[in-house]
mmCIF file of C-alpha atoms in Angstrom:
data_model
loop_
_atom_site.group_PDB
_atom_site.id
_atom_site.type_symbol
_atom_site.label_atom_id
_atom_site.label_comp_id
_atom_site.label_asym_id
_atom_site.label_seq_id
_atom_site.Cartn_x
_atom_site.Cartn_y
_atom_site.Cartn_z
ATOM 1 C CA MET A 1 1.530 -9.326 27.674
ATOM 2 C CA LYS A 2 4.837 -7.607 26.959
ATOM 3 C CA MET A 3 5.267 -5.126 24.090
ATOM 4 C CA ASP A 4 8.636 -4.238 22.551
ATOM 5 C CA ILE A 5 9.046 -1.406 20.050
ATOM 6 C CA TYR A 6 11.850 -1.086 17.503
ATOM 7 C CA GLN A 7 12.817 1.706 15.127
ATOM 8 C CA GLU A 8 14.583 0.463 11.986
ATOM 9 C CA THR A 9 16.046 1.842 8.761
ATOM 10 C CA TRP A 10 16.318 -0.322 5.648
ATOM 11 C CA PRO A 11 18.343 0.857 2.599
ATOM 12 C CA LEU A 12 16.661 0.765 -0.814
ATOM 13 C CA ARG A 13 18.170 -0.652 -4.003
ATOM 14 C CA GLY A 14 18.001 2.791 -5.613
ATOM 15 C CA VAL A 15 16.065 6.043 -5.457
ATOM 16 C CA PHE A 16 12.288 5.772 -5.078
ATOM 17 C CA ARG A 17 10.876 9.017 -6.466
ATOM 18 C CA ILE A 18 7.289 10.283 -6.597
ATOM 19 C CA ALA A 19 5.710 13.703 -7.148
ATOM 20 C CA ARG A 20 6.344 14.773 -3.527
ATOM 21 C CA GLY A 21 10.008 13.800 -3.347
ATOM 22 C CA ALA A 22 12.510 10.950 -3.258
ATOM 23 C CA ARG A 23 13.843 8.498 -0.699
ATOM 24 C CA THR A 24 16.757 6.086 -0.448
ATOM 25 C CA HIS A 25 15.785 4.362 2.826
ATOM 26 C CA ALA A 26 12.648 2.916 4.366
ATOM 27 C CA HIS A 27 12.094 4.085 7.947
ATOM 28 C CA ILE A 28 9.861 1.691 9.835
ATOM 29 C CA VAL A 29 8.597 0.898 13.321
ATOM 30 C CA THR A 30 8.116 -2.704 14.428
ATOM 31 C CA ILE A 31 6.471 -4.091 17.545
ATOM 32 C CA THR A 32 6.395 -7.532 19.102
ATOM 33 C CA LEU A 33 3.779 -8.786 21.529
ATOM 34 C CA ASN A 34 4.899 -11.630 23.792
ATOM 35 C CA LYS A 35 2.237 -13.630 25.594
ATOM 36 C CA ASP A 36 2.417 -17.174 26.941
ATOM 37 C CA GLN A 37 5.641 -17.795 25.000
ATOM 38 C CA ALA A 38 3.971 -16.826 21.721
ATOM 39 C CA ILE A 39 5.183 -13.771 19.799
ATOM 40 C CA GLY A 40 3.100 -11.646 17.452
ATOM 41 C CA ARG A 41 4.780 -9.147 15.132
ATOM 42 C CA GLY A 42 3.565 -6.029 13.372
ATOM 43 C CA GLU A 43 5.290 -3.401 11.268
ATOM 44 C CA CYS A 44 4.312 0.039 10.059
ATOM 45 C CA VAL A 45 5.743 2.736 7.800
ATOM 46 C CA PRO A 46 5.247 6.238 9.260
ATOM 47 C CA TYR A 47 4.400 8.648 6.465
ATOM 48 C CA ALA A 48 5.230 12.351 6.584
ATOM 49 C CA ARG A 49 2.371 13.139 4.160
ATOM 50 C CA TYR A 50 0.010 12.360 7.047
ATOM 51 C CA GLY A 51 2.091 14.101 9.709
ATOM 52 C CA GLU A 52 3.765 10.922 10.915
ATOM 53 C CA SER A 53 7.370 10.158 11.828
ATOM 54 C CA SER A 54 9.062 7.252 13.564
ATOM 55 C CA GLY A 55 9.170 9.379 16.696
ATOM 56 C CA SER A 56 5.476 10.262 16.638
ATOM 57 C CA VAL A 57 4.445 6.645 16.014
ATOM 58 C CA ILE A 58 6.627 5.378 18.854
ATOM 59 C CA ALA A 59 5.146 8.052 21.140
ATOM 60 C CA GLN A 60 1.625 6.870 20.237
ATOM 61 C CA LEU A 61 2.518 3.279 21.016
ATOM 62 C CA GLU A 62 4.263 4.183 24.271
ATOM 63 C CA ALA A 63 1.188 6.117 25.366
ATOM 64 C CA VAL A 64 -0.962 2.991 25.142
ATOM 65 C CA ARG A 65 1.647 0.566 26.489
ATOM 66 C CA PRO A 66 -0.078 0.171 29.893
ATOM 67 C CA MET A 67 -3.362 -0.813 28.268
ATOM 68 C CA VAL A 68 -1.688 -3.124 25.766
ATOM 69 C CA GLU A 69 0.385 -4.907 28.384
ATOM 70 C CA ALA A 70 -2.625 -5.221 30.680
ATOM 71 C CA GLY A 71 -4.161 -7.282 27.878
ATOM 72 C CA ILE A 72 -6.294 -6.146 24.937
ATOM 73 C CA ASP A 73 -7.881 -7.893 21.993
ATOM 74 C CA ILE A 74 -8.161 -6.876 18.359
ATOM 75 C CA ASP A 75 -11.492 -5.095 18.821
ATOM 76 C CA CYS A 76 -10.166 -3.018 21.722
ATOM 77 C CA ALA A 77 -7.210 -1.848 19.651
ATOM 78 C CA GLN A 78 -9.540 -0.132 17.176
ATOM 79 C CA ALA A 79 -10.606 2.378 19.818
ATOM 80 C CA LEU A 80 -7.204 2.641 21.459
ATOM 81 C CA LEU A 81 -5.478 4.435 18.581
ATOM 82 C CA PRO A 82 -6.641 6.479 15.578
ATOM 83 C CA ALA A 83 -6.265 5.223 12.028
ATOM 84 C CA GLY A 84 -2.646 5.387 10.926
ATOM 85 C CA ALA A 85 0.707 3.667 11.098
ATOM 86 C CA ALA A 86 0.830 3.100 14.870
ATOM 87 C CA ARG A 87 -2.485 1.263 14.953
ATOM 88 C CA ASN A 88 -1.431 -0.747 11.910
ATOM 89 C CA ALA A 89 1.578 -2.169 13.735
ATOM 90 C CA LEU A 90 -0.477 -2.948 16.847
ATOM 91 C CA ASP A 91 -3.427 -4.431 14.994
ATOM 92 C CA CYS A 92 -1.272 -6.677 12.808
ATOM 93 C CA ALA A 93 0.774 -7.820 15.812
ATOM 94 C CA LEU A 94 -2.460 -8.777 17.590
ATOM 95 C CA TRP A 95 -3.652 -10.779 14.572
ATOM 96 C CA ASP A 96 -0.278 -12.517 14.359
ATOM 97 C CA LEU A 97 -0.389 -13.296 18.071
ATOM 98 C CA ALA A 98 -3.928 -14.662 17.753
ATOM 99 C CA ALA A 99 -2.750 -16.951 14.966
ATOM 100 C CA LYS A 100 0.233 -18.155 16.987
ATOM 101 C CA THR A 101 -1.802 -18.869 20.124
ATOM 102 C CA SER A 102 -4.728 -20.515 18.305
ATOM 103 C CA GLY A 103 -2.713 -22.598 15.868
ATOM 104 C CA LYS A 104 -4.808 -21.203 13.000
ATOM 105 C CA ARG A 105 -3.842 -18.892 10.175
ATOM 106 C CA VAL A 106 -5.114 -15.292 10.117
ATOM 107 C CA TRP A 107 -7.161 -15.959 6.997
ATOM 108 C CA GLN A 108 -9.033 -18.654 8.907
ATOM 109 C CA LEU A 109 -9.608 -16.409 11.921
ATOM 110 C CA ALA A 110 -10.899 -13.642 9.628
ATOM 111 C CA GLY A 111 -13.280 -15.980 7.782
ATOM 112 C CA LEU A 112 -11.462 -15.626 4.452
ATOM 113 C CA ASP A 113 -10.652 -18.213 1.813
ATOM 114 C CA ALA A 114 -7.156 -19.675 1.699
ATOM 115 C CA PRO A 115 -4.910 -17.153 -0.095
ATOM 116 C CA LYS A 116 -3.434 -17.844 -3.506
ATOM 117 C CA PRO A 117 -0.594 -16.191 -5.445
ATOM 118 C CA VAL A 118 -1.500 -12.810 -6.951
ATOM 119 C CA LEU A 119 -0.092 -10.559 -9.657
ATOM 120 C CA THR A 120 1.364 -7.350 -8.247
ATOM 121 C CA ALA A 121 2.159 -4.144 -10.073
ATOM 122 C CA PHE A 122 5.798 -3.088 -10.292
ATOM 123 C CA THR A 123 6.570 0.603 -9.845
ATOM 124 C CA ILE A 124 8.428 2.721 -12.383
ATOM 125 C CA SER A 125 9.792 5.589 -10.301
ATOM 126 C CA LEU A 126 9.342 9.198 -11.435
ATOM 127 C CA ASP A 127 12.251 10.343 -13.615
ATOM 128 C CA GLU A 128 13.087 11.666 -17.061
ATOM 129 C CA PRO A 129 11.155 9.887 -19.845
ATOM 130 C CA GLU A 130 14.141 8.043 -21.282
ATOM 131 C CA LEU A 131 15.188 6.772 -17.847
ATOM 132 C CA MET A 132 11.664 5.601 -17.094
ATOM 133 C CA ALA A 133 11.622 3.785 -20.448
ATOM 134 C CA LYS A 134 14.876 2.031 -19.521
ATOM 135 C CA ALA A 135 13.411 1.039 -16.162
ATOM 136 C CA ALA A 136 10.349 -0.364 -17.926
ATOM 137 C CA ILE A 137 12.526 -2.406 -20.272
ATOM 138 C CA ALA A 138 14.522 -3.684 -17.284
ATOM 139 C CA ALA A 139 11.185 -4.832 -15.829
ATOM 140 C CA LYS A 140 10.606 -7.116 -18.807
ATOM 141 C CA GLY A 141 8.311 -9.949 -17.839
ATOM 142 C CA ARG A 142 6.351 -7.811 -15.393
ATOM 143 C CA SER A 143 2.989 -7.398 -17.079
ATOM 144 C CA LEU A 144 1.512 -4.705 -14.804
ATOM 145 C CA LEU A 145 3.517 -1.496 -14.332
ATOM 146 C CA LYS A 146 2.690 1.402 -12.040
ATOM 147 C CA VAL A 147 4.030 4.614 -13.565
ATOM 148 C CA LYS A 148 4.744 7.502 -11.213
ATOM 149 C CA ILE A 149 4.053 10.966 -12.614
ATOM 150 C CA GLY A 150 3.356 14.438 -11.244
ATOM 151 C CA GLY A 151 4.737 17.424 -13.124
ATOM 152 C CA ALA A 152 5.662 18.917 -16.470
ATOM 153 C CA GLY A 153 6.256 16.291 -19.139
ATOM 154 C CA ASP A 154 3.923 13.649 -17.709
ATOM 155 C CA ILE A 155 2.469 12.630 -21.081
ATOM 156 C CA GLU A 156 5.995 12.168 -22.414
ATOM 157 C CA ARG A 157 6.871 9.987 -19.418
ATOM 158 C CA VAL A 158 3.874 7.707 -19.806
ATOM 159 C CA ALA A 159 4.269 7.565 -23.591
ATOM 160 C CA ALA A 160 7.935 6.583 -23.220
ATOM 161 C CA VAL A 161 7.005 3.705 -20.916
ATOM 162 C CA ALA A 162 4.155 2.638 -23.213
ATOM 163 C CA ARG A 163 6.473 2.592 -26.251
ATOM 164 C CA ALA A 164 9.129 0.659 -24.352
ATOM 165 C CA ARG A 165 6.626 -1.892 -23.044
ATOM 166 C CA PRO A 166 3.632 -2.150 -25.395
ATOM 167 C CA ASP A 167 2.915 -5.549 -23.812
ATOM 168 C CA ALA A 168 2.348 -4.109 -20.330
ATOM 169 C CA ARG A 169 -0.796 -2.854 -18.654
ATOM 170 C CA LEU A 170 -0.253 0.525 -17.025
ATOM 171 C CA ILE A 171 -1.476 2.123 -13.821
ATOM 172 C CA VAL A 172 -0.616 5.810 -13.632
ATOM 173 C CA ASP A 173 -0.109 7.304 -10.173
ATOM 174 C CA ALA A 174 -0.035 11.098 -9.921
ATOM 175 C CA ASN A 175 0.285 11.290 -6.106
ATOM 176 C CA GLU A 176 -1.805 14.516 -6.152
ATOM 177 C CA GLY A 177 0.503 16.044 -8.786
ATOM 178 C CA LEU A 178 -1.885 16.887 -11.641
ATOM 179 C CA ASN A 179 -3.999 19.988 -12.266
ATOM 180 C CA SER A 180 -6.973 21.006 -14.381
ATOM 181 C CA GLU A 181 -4.719 21.669 -17.354
ATOM 182 C CA SER A 182 -2.714 18.429 -17.336
ATOM 183 C CA LEU A 183 -5.424 15.877 -16.496
ATOM 184 C CA PRO A 184 -7.444 16.316 -19.744
ATOM 185 C CA ASP A 185 -4.394 15.450 -21.871
ATOM 186 C CA LEU A 186 -3.810 12.290 -19.872
ATOM 187 C CA LEU A 187 -7.462 11.244 -20.093
ATOM 188 C CA ARG A 188 -7.488 11.918 -23.834
ATOM 189 C CA ASP A 189 -4.544 9.592 -24.457
ATOM 190 C CA ALA A 190 -5.287 7.034 -21.720
ATOM 191 C CA GLN A 191 -6.681 4.241 -23.840
ATOM 192 C CA ALA A 192 -4.099 4.649 -26.609
ATOM 193 C CA LEU A 193 -1.352 4.372 -23.972
ATOM 194 C CA ASN A 194 -2.855 1.204 -22.444
ATOM 195 C CA ILE A 195 -3.615 2.965 -19.145
ATOM 196 C CA GLU A 196 -6.296 1.151 -17.185
ATOM 197 C CA LEU A 197 -6.338 3.189 -13.961
ATOM 198 C CA ILE A 198 -5.283 6.665 -12.790
ATOM 199 C CA GLU A 199 -4.592 7.223 -9.105
ATOM 200 C CA GLN A 200 -5.198 10.450 -7.187
ATOM 201 C CA PRO A 201 -4.939 13.100 -9.922
ATOM 202 C CA PHE A 202 -5.611 16.097 -7.648
ATOM 203 C CA ALA A 203 -4.680 16.985 -4.101
ATOM 204 C CA ALA A 204 -6.806 15.429 -1.383
ATOM 205 C CA GLY A 205 -9.695 17.729 -0.566
ATOM 206 C CA HIS A 206 -10.124 18.782 -4.188
ATOM 207 C CA ASP A 207 -11.852 15.591 -5.301
ATOM 208 C CA ASN A 208 -15.036 17.397 -6.328
ATOM 209 C CA ARG A 209 -13.111 18.957 -9.232
ATOM 210 C CA LEU A 210 -13.022 15.552 -10.887
ATOM 211 C CA GLY A 211 -16.686 16.053 -11.761
ATOM 212 C CA GLU A 212 -15.546 18.561 -14.398
ATOM 213 C CA PHE A 213 -13.969 15.750 -16.427
ATOM 214 C CA LYS A 214 -15.352 12.689 -18.153
ATOM 215 C CA SER A 215 -12.882 9.861 -17.696
ATOM 216 C CA PRO A 216 -12.830 6.891 -20.093
ATOM 217 C CA ILE A 217 -11.059 4.794 -17.422
ATOM 218 C CA PRO A 218 -11.433 4.347 -13.655
ATOM 219 C CA LEU A 219 -10.063 6.992 -11.291
ATOM 220 C CA CYS A 220 -8.748 5.718 -7.967
ATOM 221 C CA ALA A 221 -8.556 7.603 -4.663
ATOM 222 C CA ASP A 222 -5.350 7.140 -2.695
ATOM 223 C CA GLU A 223 -4.304 10.087 -0.534
ATOM 224 C CA SER A 224 -7.976 11.089 -0.238
ATOM 225 C CA PHE A 225 -8.924 7.689 1.161
ATOM 226 C CA HIS A 226 -8.070 6.320 4.610
ATOM 227 C CA THR A 227 -10.855 4.293 6.227
ATOM 228 C CA SER A 228 -14.266 2.784 5.533
ATOM 229 C CA ALA A 229 -15.852 6.030 6.768
ATOM 230 C CA ASP A 230 -14.548 7.752 3.608
ATOM 231 C CA VAL A 231 -16.196 5.396 1.130
ATOM 232 C CA GLU A 232 -19.593 7.057 0.811
ATOM 233 C CA GLY A 233 -18.208 10.528 0.147
ATOM 234 C CA LEU A 234 -15.547 9.431 -2.322
ATOM 235 C CA ALA A 235 -17.917 7.209 -4.305
ATOM 236 C CA ARG A 236 -19.290 10.406 -5.853
ATOM 237 C CA HIS A 237 -15.924 11.248 -7.416
ATOM 238 C CA TYR A 238 -14.020 7.979 -7.884
ATOM 239 C CA THR A 239 -14.719 4.503 -9.164
ATOM 240 C CA ALA A 240 -11.961 2.784 -7.160
ATOM 241 C CA LEU A 241 -10.077 3.058 -3.867
ATOM 242 C CA ASN A 242 -6.457 2.290 -2.930
ATOM 243 C CA ILE A 243 -6.610 0.620 0.481
ATOM 244 C CA LYS A 244 -3.360 0.614 2.456
ATOM 245 C CA LEU A 245 -2.967 -0.802 5.939
ATOM 246 C CA ASP A 246 -0.801 2.085 7.122
ATOM 247 C CA LYS A 247 -3.522 4.573 6.208
ATOM 248 C CA ALA A 248 -6.469 2.524 7.471
ATOM 249 C CA GLY A 249 -4.730 1.560 10.683
ATOM 250 C CA GLY A 250 -4.370 -2.171 10.259
ATOM 251 C CA PHE A 251 -5.745 -5.374 8.804
ATOM 252 C CA THR A 252 -9.039 -5.085 10.707
ATOM 253 C CA GLU A 253 -10.069 -1.713 9.291
ATOM 254 C CA SER A 254 -8.663 -2.495 5.840
ATOM 255 C CA LEU A 255 -10.871 -5.576 5.577
ATOM 256 C CA LYS A 256 -13.827 -3.465 6.652
ATOM 257 C CA ALA A 257 -12.913 -0.895 3.986
ATOM 258 C CA VAL A 258 -12.739 -3.549 1.259
ATOM 259 C CA ARG A 259 -16.223 -4.721 2.142
ATOM 260 C CA ALA A 260 -17.575 -1.162 2.262
ATOM 261 C CA ALA A 261 -16.064 -0.401 -1.143
ATOM 262 C CA ARG A 262 -17.648 -3.491 -2.660
ATOM 263 C CA ALA A 263 -21.005 -2.613 -1.141
ATOM 264 C CA ALA A 264 -20.724 0.792 -2.814
ATOM 265 C CA GLY A 265 -19.954 -0.813 -6.169
ATOM 266 C CA MET A 266 -16.360 0.454 -6.220
ATOM 267 C CA GLY A 267 -13.206 -1.190 -7.485
ATOM 268 C CA VAL A 268 -10.419 -2.005 -5.034
ATOM 269 C CA MET A 269 -6.661 -1.715 -5.161
ATOM 270 C CA ILE A 270 -4.584 -3.081 -2.289
ATOM 271 C CA GLY A 271 -1.443 -1.001 -1.951
ATOM 272 C CA CYS A 272 1.441 -0.527 0.436
ATOM 273 C CA MET A 273 4.179 1.823 1.534
ATOM 274 C CA VAL A 274 7.823 0.928 0.940
ATOM 275 C CA GLY A 275 8.621 -1.419 3.799
ATOM 276 C CA THR A 276 9.681 -4.989 4.465
ATOM 277 C CA SER A 277 7.755 -8.191 3.865
ATOM 278 C CA LEU A 278 6.409 -7.988 7.413
ATOM 279 C CA VAL A 279 4.332 -4.874 6.702
ATOM 280 C CA THR A 280 3.261 -6.253 3.315
ATOM 281 C CA ALA A 281 2.249 -9.757 4.427
ATOM 282 C CA PRO A 282 -1.193 -8.860 5.875
ATOM 283 C CA ALA A 283 -2.043 -7.028 2.665
ATOM 284 C CA VAL A 284 -1.517 -10.227 0.663
ATOM 285 C CA LEU A 285 -4.616 -11.684 2.340
ATOM 286 C CA LEU A 286 -6.637 -8.613 1.327
ATOM 287 C CA ALA A 287 -5.189 -8.777 -2.188
ATOM 288 C CA GLN A 288 -7.329 -11.882 -2.715
ATOM 289 C CA LEU A 289 -10.353 -9.538 -2.741
ATOM 290 C CA ALA A 290 -8.880 -6.834 -5.005
ATOM 291 C CA ASP A 291 -9.070 -5.819 -8.668
ATOM 292 C CA TRP A 292 -5.533 -4.437 -8.655
ATOM 293 C CA VAL A 293 -2.616 -5.331 -6.380
ATOM 294 C CA ASP A 294 0.318 -3.008 -5.745
ATOM 295 C CA LEU A 295 2.505 -4.805 -3.215
ATOM 296 C CA ASP A 296 6.024 -4.425 -4.588
ATOM 297 C CA GLY A 297 7.398 -2.508 -1.569
ATOM 298 C CA PRO A 298 9.833 -5.235 -0.445
ATOM 299 C CA LEU A 299 11.264 -5.447 -3.972
ATOM 300 C CA TRP A 300 12.667 -1.939 -3.509
ATOM 301 C CA LEU A 301 14.744 -2.959 -0.499
ATOM 302 C CA ASP A 302 18.424 -3.762 -0.781
ATOM 303 C CA LYS A 303 17.733 -6.637 1.624
ATOM 304 C CA ASP A 304 14.471 -7.973 3.055
ATOM 305 C CA ARG A 305 13.649 -9.789 6.297
ATOM 306 C CA ASP A 306 14.383 -13.458 6.816
ATOM 307 C CA GLN A 307 11.456 -15.641 5.684
ATOM 308 C CA GLY A 308 10.367 -12.727 3.490
ATOM 309 C CA LEU A 309 7.618 -12.893 0.904
ATOM 310 C CA ASN A 310 8.281 -15.025 -2.167
ATOM 311 C CA TYR A 311 8.102 -13.156 -5.482
ATOM 312 C CA GLU A 312 8.396 -15.064 -8.751
ATOM 313 C CA GLY A 313 8.721 -12.103 -11.073
ATOM 314 C CA SER A 314 5.539 -10.192 -10.312
ATOM 315 C CA ILE A 315 3.700 -13.199 -8.893
ATOM 316 C CA LEU A 316 3.476 -12.729 -5.145
ATOM 317 C CA HIS A 317 2.910 -15.754 -2.929
ATOM 318 C CA PRO A 318 1.087 -15.744 0.439
ATOM 319 C CA PRO A 319 3.238 -15.310 3.568
ATOM 320 C CA SER A 320 4.613 -18.256 5.489
ATOM 321 C CA PRO A 321 3.639 -18.650 9.171
ATOM 322 C CA ASP A 322 7.250 -17.852 10.077
ATOM 323 C CA LEU A 323 6.829 -14.358 8.623
ATOM 324 C CA TRP A 324 3.311 -13.433 9.743
ATOM 325 C CA GLY A 325 -0.149 -14.812 10.337
#
């Protein structure tokens, strides 16, 4: 088996801004696995929040190149690399290769039902309230909006979006940006503002502070959650988990995490980083098992890959075999 590694940069349509900062490009790492004239592809989005960069991910993959090219299967890859972006690219490439060589789709190999179109959230980037309201109006027809907050004026931001789009359901994502003073105001007004979920109010590691508050709506762990091993501990503080392949380290562990969350009685969101349709495609299969879907990453790109995912407004269709799986 031959492995090729590529570092790529994809421009965004505009500025994607959250509580920790802003970006105008998506920096990704892609690998291809070539075996018996079949090619499997996987993509990942290195994330600085978790100490990753394109360079560090490539170094991880180069370190395991001899083992990969000697021939490994999906189960072996789980022990070869830790959870994170590098393992995501490898794991998804192995699934894609297995589909190509077997003539079956990944959902069949994984024992899942045939995927159907799903409704994805559309992100309203963090900005001044009036600009976020304009962005919400521009997203007319998208019935589920994910509102980024994380600083002074958060209630005004969410209220502006809610006034602009009273027809929309809202997910509010703080990206660790709230504190003990700001969260109560948001919880107090949540139902009046049509908020149905709040993601990661406090910084990871401070989840036990959520016990001080009684929330009328579900709270969802994002930055605090990575793999299925985290489910038991977080179930004491959250009612839902945001499962992302780049955090979990691939499709294999993400599917395991979905099942662990369900066994613990928790809600599930399937999310993504901002990358191309190739990194998002595996998550569409997991989205079939989710309560909330947040897979709008490719919509932020100025241009997507060939054979990219098909979005009809906010309705996301399953990937074609030419893209992945």
